[in-house]
């Protein structure tokens, strides 16, 4: 996986029959155990939830929930986005997030938000590169995780084109 090598990355949708790789990734990546509602929301979001494969190995995922706002507009909540440590730095997280941003632009969805633990500097910096801004800190959000604080980040989405998300190494 050295620099300069062609990386074979593919994205695949999550359906009932392949939800197990998402569950395994979540167990490896996050300090939270997700309930059935999380997986039902992920499946219901359709193309907004994806697995990333390096060759045939599932190494990352993004799972979203589509929410109806008052007035009928849809917003996207990114429930989780993660890539296994040995595969970070290869653009996999960027590809997953760009996929969701592109879907938002195609569907005229103008609001995306997510939560990040306050001590997760890598994630905070990653999202800032995409224009996400911290809008609030929720104290005592977690009961069994240290620190218990959580940042809410928000992006008023600008529409992007498919050309903007093309990554030459894919």
PDB file of C-alpha atoms in Angstrom:
ATOM      1  CA  UNK A   1       0.000   0.000   0.000  1.00  0.00           C
ATOM      2  CA  UNK A   2       2.906   2.340  -0.603  1.00  0.00           C
ATOM      3  CA  UNK A   3       2.724   5.753  -2.195  1.00  0.00           C
ATOM      4  CA  UNK A   4       2.521   5.836  -5.959  1.00  0.00           C
ATOM      5  CA  UNK A   5       0.866   2.438  -6.305  1.00  0.00           C
ATOM      6  CA  UNK A   6      -2.509   2.082  -7.941  1.00  0.00           C
ATOM      7  CA  UNK A   7      -5.110   1.422  -5.251  1.00  0.00           C
ATOM      8  CA  UNK A   8      -8.026  -0.887  -6.083  1.00  0.00           C
ATOM      9  CA  UNK A   9     -10.900   0.674  -4.147  1.00  0.00           C
ATOM     10  CA  UNK A  10     -14.565   0.081  -4.833  1.00  0.00           C
ATOM     11  CA  UNK A  11     -17.772   1.192  -3.148  1.00  0.00           C
ATOM     12  CA  UNK A  12     -20.776  -1.056  -2.687  1.00  0.00           C
ATOM     13  CA  UNK A  13     -24.224  -0.428  -1.291  1.00  0.00           C
ATOM     14  CA  UNK A  14     -25.351  -1.960   1.982  1.00  0.00           C
ATOM     15  CA  UNK A  15     -28.361  -4.230   1.746  1.00  0.00           C
ATOM     16  CA  UNK A  16     -29.856  -6.729   4.161  1.00  0.00           C
ATOM     17  CA  UNK A  17     -27.652  -9.515   2.864  1.00  0.00           C
ATOM     18  CA  UNK A  18     -24.379  -7.628   3.351  1.00  0.00           C
ATOM     19  CA  UNK A  19     -25.045  -5.645   6.512  1.00  0.00           C
ATOM     20  CA  UNK A  20     -22.638  -7.884   8.484  1.00  0.00           C
ATOM     21  CA  UNK A  21     -19.484  -6.201   7.079  1.00  0.00           C
ATOM     22  CA  UNK A  22     -20.891  -2.851   8.246  1.00  0.00           C
ATOM     23  CA  UNK A  23     -21.512  -4.280  11.721  1.00  0.00           C
ATOM     24  CA  UNK A  24     -17.974  -5.694  11.883  1.00  0.00           C
ATOM     25  CA  UNK A  25     -16.431  -2.409  10.753  1.00  0.00           C
ATOM     26  CA  UNK A  26     -18.447  -0.456  13.318  1.00  0.00           C
ATOM     27  CA  UNK A  27     -17.276  -2.791  16.090  1.00  0.00           C
ATOM     28  CA  UNK A  28     -13.646  -2.293  15.041  1.00  0.00           C
ATOM     29  CA  UNK A  29     -13.868   1.462  14.453  1.00  0.00           C
ATOM     30  CA  UNK A  30     -16.149   2.995  17.059  1.00  0.00           C
ATOM     31  CA  UNK A  31     -16.454   2.915  20.870  1.00  0.00           C
ATOM     32  CA  UNK A  32     -20.255   2.736  20.564  1.00  0.00           C
ATOM     33  CA  UNK A  33     -22.393  -0.353  19.929  1.00  0.00           C
ATOM     34  CA  UNK A  34     -25.122   0.468  17.456  1.00  0.00           C
ATOM     35  CA  UNK A  35     -28.681  -0.789  17.842  1.00  0.00           C
ATOM     36  CA  UNK A  36     -31.122  -2.177  15.289  1.00  0.00           C
ATOM     37  CA  UNK A  37     -32.544   1.290  14.568  1.00  0.00           C
ATOM     38  CA  UNK A  38     -29.107   2.470  13.413  1.00  0.00           C
ATOM     39  CA  UNK A  39     -28.906  -0.390  10.897  1.00  0.00           C
ATOM     40  CA  UNK A  40     -32.527   0.104   9.801  1.00  0.00           C
ATOM     41  CA  UNK A  41     -31.808   3.811   9.170  1.00  0.00           C
ATOM     42  CA  UNK A  42     -28.609   2.943   7.291  1.00  0.00           C
ATOM     43  CA  UNK A  43     -30.430   0.458   5.066  1.00  0.00           C
ATOM     44  CA  UNK A  44     -33.327   2.874   4.497  1.00  0.00           C
ATOM     45  CA  UNK A  45     -30.951   5.570   3.231  1.00  0.00           C
ATOM     46  CA  UNK A  46     -30.145   3.497   0.143  1.00  0.00           C
ATOM     47  CA  UNK A  47     -27.180   4.878  -1.791  1.00  0.00           C
ATOM     48  CA  UNK A  48     -26.253   7.173   1.118  1.00  0.00           C
ATOM     49  CA  UNK A  49     -24.766   4.187   2.973  1.00  0.00           C
ATOM     50  CA  UNK A  50     -21.740   2.536   1.391  1.00  0.00           C
ATOM     51  CA  UNK A  51     -18.996   0.044   2.146  1.00  0.00           C
ATOM     52  CA  UNK A  52     -15.491   0.691   0.806  1.00  0.00           C
ATOM     53  CA  UNK A  53     -13.478  -2.300  -0.341  1.00  0.00           C
ATOM     54  CA  UNK A  54      -9.727  -2.556  -0.828  1.00  0.00           C
ATOM     55  CA  UNK A  55      -9.566  -5.433  -3.291  1.00  0.00           C
ATOM     56  CA  UNK A  56     -12.195  -7.705  -1.702  1.00  0.00           C
ATOM     57  CA  UNK A  57     -11.681  -6.582   1.908  1.00  0.00           C
ATOM     58  CA  UNK A  58     -14.193  -4.219   3.519  1.00  0.00           C
ATOM     59  CA  UNK A  59     -12.030  -1.461   4.999  1.00  0.00           C
ATOM     60  CA  UNK A  60     -14.374   1.486   5.468  1.00  0.00           C
ATOM     61  CA  UNK A  61     -17.935   2.690   5.443  1.00  0.00           C
ATOM     62  CA  UNK A  62     -20.242   5.649   5.568  1.00  0.00           C
ATOM     63  CA  UNK A  63     -23.747   5.289   7.006  1.00  0.00           C
ATOM     64  CA  UNK A  64     -26.314   8.054   6.762  1.00  0.00           C
ATOM     65  CA  UNK A  65     -29.838   8.729   7.887  1.00  0.00           C
ATOM     66  CA  UNK A  66     -32.192  10.812   5.771  1.00  0.00           C
ATOM     67  CA  UNK A  67     -34.341  13.136   7.856  1.00  0.00           C
ATOM     68  CA  UNK A  68     -37.421  15.094   6.805  1.00  0.00           C
ATOM     69  CA  UNK A  69     -37.431  18.657   8.026  1.00  0.00           C
ATOM     70  CA  UNK A  70     -40.481  20.780   8.643  1.00  0.00           C
ATOM     71  CA  UNK A  71     -41.763  21.792   5.229  1.00  0.00           C
ATOM     72  CA  UNK A  72     -40.684  18.525   3.621  1.00  0.00           C
ATOM     73  CA  UNK A  73     -37.027  19.244   2.818  1.00  0.00           C
ATOM     74  CA  UNK A  74     -34.577  16.400   3.410  1.00  0.00           C
ATOM     75  CA  UNK A  75     -31.356  16.694   5.360  1.00  0.00           C
ATOM     76  CA  UNK A  76     -28.624  14.099   5.751  1.00  0.00           C
ATOM     77  CA  UNK A  77     -27.200  13.001   9.083  1.00  0.00           C
ATOM     78  CA  UNK A  78     -23.879  11.197   8.715  1.00  0.00           C
ATOM     79  CA  UNK A  79     -24.212   8.615  11.482  1.00  0.00           C
ATOM     80  CA  UNK A  80     -20.752   7.105  10.949  1.00  0.00           C
ATOM     81  CA  UNK A  81     -17.795   7.400   8.602  1.00  0.00           C
ATOM     82  CA  UNK A  82     -14.700   5.335   9.268  1.00  0.00           C
ATOM     83  CA  UNK A  83     -11.748   3.594   7.667  1.00  0.00           C
ATOM     84  CA  UNK A  84      -9.620   0.896   9.298  1.00  0.00           C
ATOM     85  CA  UNK A  85      -6.261   2.321  10.457  1.00  0.00           C
ATOM     86  CA  UNK A  86      -3.994   0.427   7.996  1.00  0.00           C
ATOM     87  CA  UNK A  87      -6.012   1.845   5.082  1.00  0.00           C
ATOM     88  CA  UNK A  88      -6.150   5.482   6.167  1.00  0.00           C
ATOM     89  CA  UNK A  89      -4.361   8.036   4.051  1.00  0.00           C
ATOM     90  CA  UNK A  90      -5.370   6.333   0.800  1.00  0.00           C
ATOM     91  CA  UNK A  91      -8.286   8.651   0.073  1.00  0.00           C
ATOM     92  CA  UNK A  92     -10.935   6.117   1.077  1.00  0.00           C
ATOM     93  CA  UNK A  93     -12.680   8.388   3.592  1.00  0.00           C
ATOM     94  CA  UNK A  94     -12.562  11.214   1.064  1.00  0.00           C
ATOM     95  CA  UNK A  95     -14.134   9.014  -1.570  1.00  0.00           C
ATOM     96  CA  UNK A  96     -16.917   7.908   0.798  1.00  0.00           C
ATOM     97  CA  UNK A  97     -17.721  11.473   1.859  1.00  0.00           C
ATOM     98  CA  UNK A  98     -17.525  12.795  -1.710  1.00  0.00           C
ATOM     99  CA  UNK A  99     -19.996  10.109  -2.747  1.00  0.00           C
ATOM    100  CA  UNK A 100     -22.535  11.401  -0.209  1.00  0.00           C
ATOM    101  CA  UNK A 101     -21.845  15.046  -1.107  1.00  0.00           C
ATOM    102  CA  UNK A 102     -22.427  14.253  -4.763  1.00  0.00           C
ATOM    103  CA  UNK A 103     -25.715  12.466  -3.983  1.00  0.00           C
ATOM    104  CA  UNK A 104     -26.789  15.529  -2.014  1.00  0.00           C
ATOM    105  CA  UNK A 105     -26.051  17.773  -4.974  1.00  0.00           C
ATOM    106  CA  UNK A 106     -27.958  15.476  -7.361  1.00  0.00           C
ATOM    107  CA  UNK A 107     -30.979  15.438  -5.047  1.00  0.00           C
ATOM    108  CA  UNK A 108     -30.854  19.133  -4.088  1.00  0.00           C
ATOM    109  CA  UNK A 109     -30.234  18.313  -0.431  1.00  0.00           C
ATOM    110  CA  UNK A 110     -28.742  21.414   1.118  1.00  0.00           C
ATOM    111  CA  UNK A 111     -28.123  20.386   4.726  1.00  0.00           C
ATOM    112  CA  UNK A 112     -25.709  17.784   6.077  1.00  0.00           C
ATOM    113  CA  UNK A 113     -24.679  17.340   9.694  1.00  0.00           C
ATOM    114  CA  UNK A 114     -22.790  14.928  11.926  1.00  0.00           C
ATOM    115  CA  UNK A 115     -21.317  14.515  15.394  1.00  0.00           C
ATOM    116  CA  UNK A 116     -17.675  14.024  16.377  1.00  0.00           C
ATOM    117  CA  UNK A 117     -16.109  13.361  19.780  1.00  0.00           C
ATOM    118  CA  UNK A 118     -14.263  16.449  20.986  1.00  0.00           C
ATOM    119  CA  UNK A 119     -10.956  14.569  21.259  1.00  0.00           C
ATOM    120  CA  UNK A 120     -11.068  13.162  17.707  1.00  0.00           C
ATOM    121  CA  UNK A 121      -8.800  15.782  16.124  1.00  0.00           C
ATOM    122  CA  UNK A 122      -8.215  13.725  12.963  1.00  0.00           C
ATOM    123  CA  UNK A 123     -11.948  13.556  12.237  1.00  0.00           C
ATOM    124  CA  UNK A 124     -12.495  17.226  13.087  1.00  0.00           C
ATOM    125  CA  UNK A 125      -9.709  18.280  10.702  1.00  0.00           C
ATOM    126  CA  UNK A 126     -10.972  15.889   8.008  1.00  0.00           C
ATOM    127  CA  UNK A 127     -14.472  17.372   8.063  1.00  0.00           C
ATOM    128  CA  UNK A 128     -13.159  20.948   8.175  1.00  0.00           C
ATOM    129  CA  UNK A 129     -11.377  20.288   4.851  1.00  0.00           C
ATOM    130  CA  UNK A 130     -14.824  19.710   3.348  1.00  0.00           C
ATOM    131  CA  UNK A 131     -16.285  22.915   4.757  1.00  0.00           C
ATOM    132  CA  UNK A 132     -18.004  21.505   7.828  1.00  0.00           C
ATOM    133  CA  UNK A 133     -18.149  23.903  10.760  1.00  0.00           C
ATOM    134  CA  UNK A 134     -18.574  23.260  14.474  1.00  0.00           C
ATOM    135  CA  UNK A 135     -21.930  24.614  15.526  1.00  0.00           C
ATOM    136  CA  UNK A 136     -22.212  23.419  19.118  1.00  0.00           C
ATOM    137  CA  UNK A 137     -20.627  21.313  21.831  1.00  0.00           C
ATOM    138  CA  UNK A 138     -22.924  18.892  23.606  1.00  0.00           C
ATOM    139  CA  UNK A 139     -21.661  18.238  27.131  1.00  0.00           C
ATOM    140  CA  UNK A 140     -22.357  14.920  28.834  1.00  0.00           C
ATOM    141  CA  UNK A 141     -23.552  13.362  25.572  1.00  0.00           C
ATOM    142  CA  UNK A 142     -21.894  10.037  26.307  1.00  0.00           C
ATOM    143  CA  UNK A 143     -22.297   8.218  29.595  1.00  0.00           C
ATOM    144  CA  UNK A 144     -19.631   5.503  29.227  1.00  0.00           C
ATOM    145  CA  UNK A 145     -17.059   7.170  26.965  1.00  0.00           C
ATOM    146  CA  UNK A 146     -14.345   9.639  27.887  1.00  0.00           C
ATOM    147  CA  UNK A 147     -14.531  12.469  27.087  1.00  0.00           C
ATOM    148  CA  UNK A 148     -18.320  12.650  27.286  1.00  0.00           C
ATOM    149  CA  UNK A 149     -18.426  15.786  25.103  1.00  0.00           C
ATOM    150  CA  UNK A 150     -19.508  15.770  21.473  1.00  0.00           C
ATOM    151  CA  UNK A 151     -19.260  18.368  18.728  1.00  0.00           C
ATOM    152  CA  UNK A 152     -22.096  18.937  16.328  1.00  0.00           C
ATOM    153  CA  UNK A 153     -20.783  19.923  12.919  1.00  0.00           C
ATOM    154  CA  UNK A 154     -22.902  21.305  10.153  1.00  0.00           C
ATOM    155  CA  UNK A 155     -22.503  22.033   6.484  1.00  0.00           C
ATOM    156  CA  UNK A 156     -24.831  24.087   4.364  1.00  0.00           C
ATOM    157  CA  UNK A 157     -24.043  22.132   1.243  1.00  0.00           C
ATOM    158  CA  UNK A 158     -22.805  23.771  -1.923  1.00  0.00           C
ATOM    159  CA  UNK A 159     -23.648  21.817  -5.010  1.00  0.00           C
ATOM    160  CA  UNK A 160     -20.767  19.920  -6.569  1.00  0.00           C
ATOM    161  CA  UNK A 161     -20.404  18.205  -9.894  1.00  0.00           C
ATOM    162  CA  UNK A 162     -19.249  14.711 -10.712  1.00  0.00           C
ATOM    163  CA  UNK A 163     -16.023  16.206 -12.095  1.00  0.00           C
ATOM    164  CA  UNK A 164     -15.187  17.652  -8.688  1.00  0.00           C
ATOM    165  CA  UNK A 165     -15.338  14.259  -7.000  1.00  0.00           C
ATOM    166  CA  UNK A 166     -13.299  12.390  -9.591  1.00  0.00           C
ATOM    167  CA  UNK A 167     -10.151  11.157  -7.917  1.00  0.00           C
ATOM    168  CA  UNK A 168      -7.457  10.201 -10.389  1.00  0.00           C
ATOM    169  CA  UNK A 169      -6.218   7.169  -8.445  1.00  0.00           C
ATOM    170  CA  UNK A 170      -9.596   5.435  -8.586  1.00  0.00           C
TER     171      UNK A 170
END
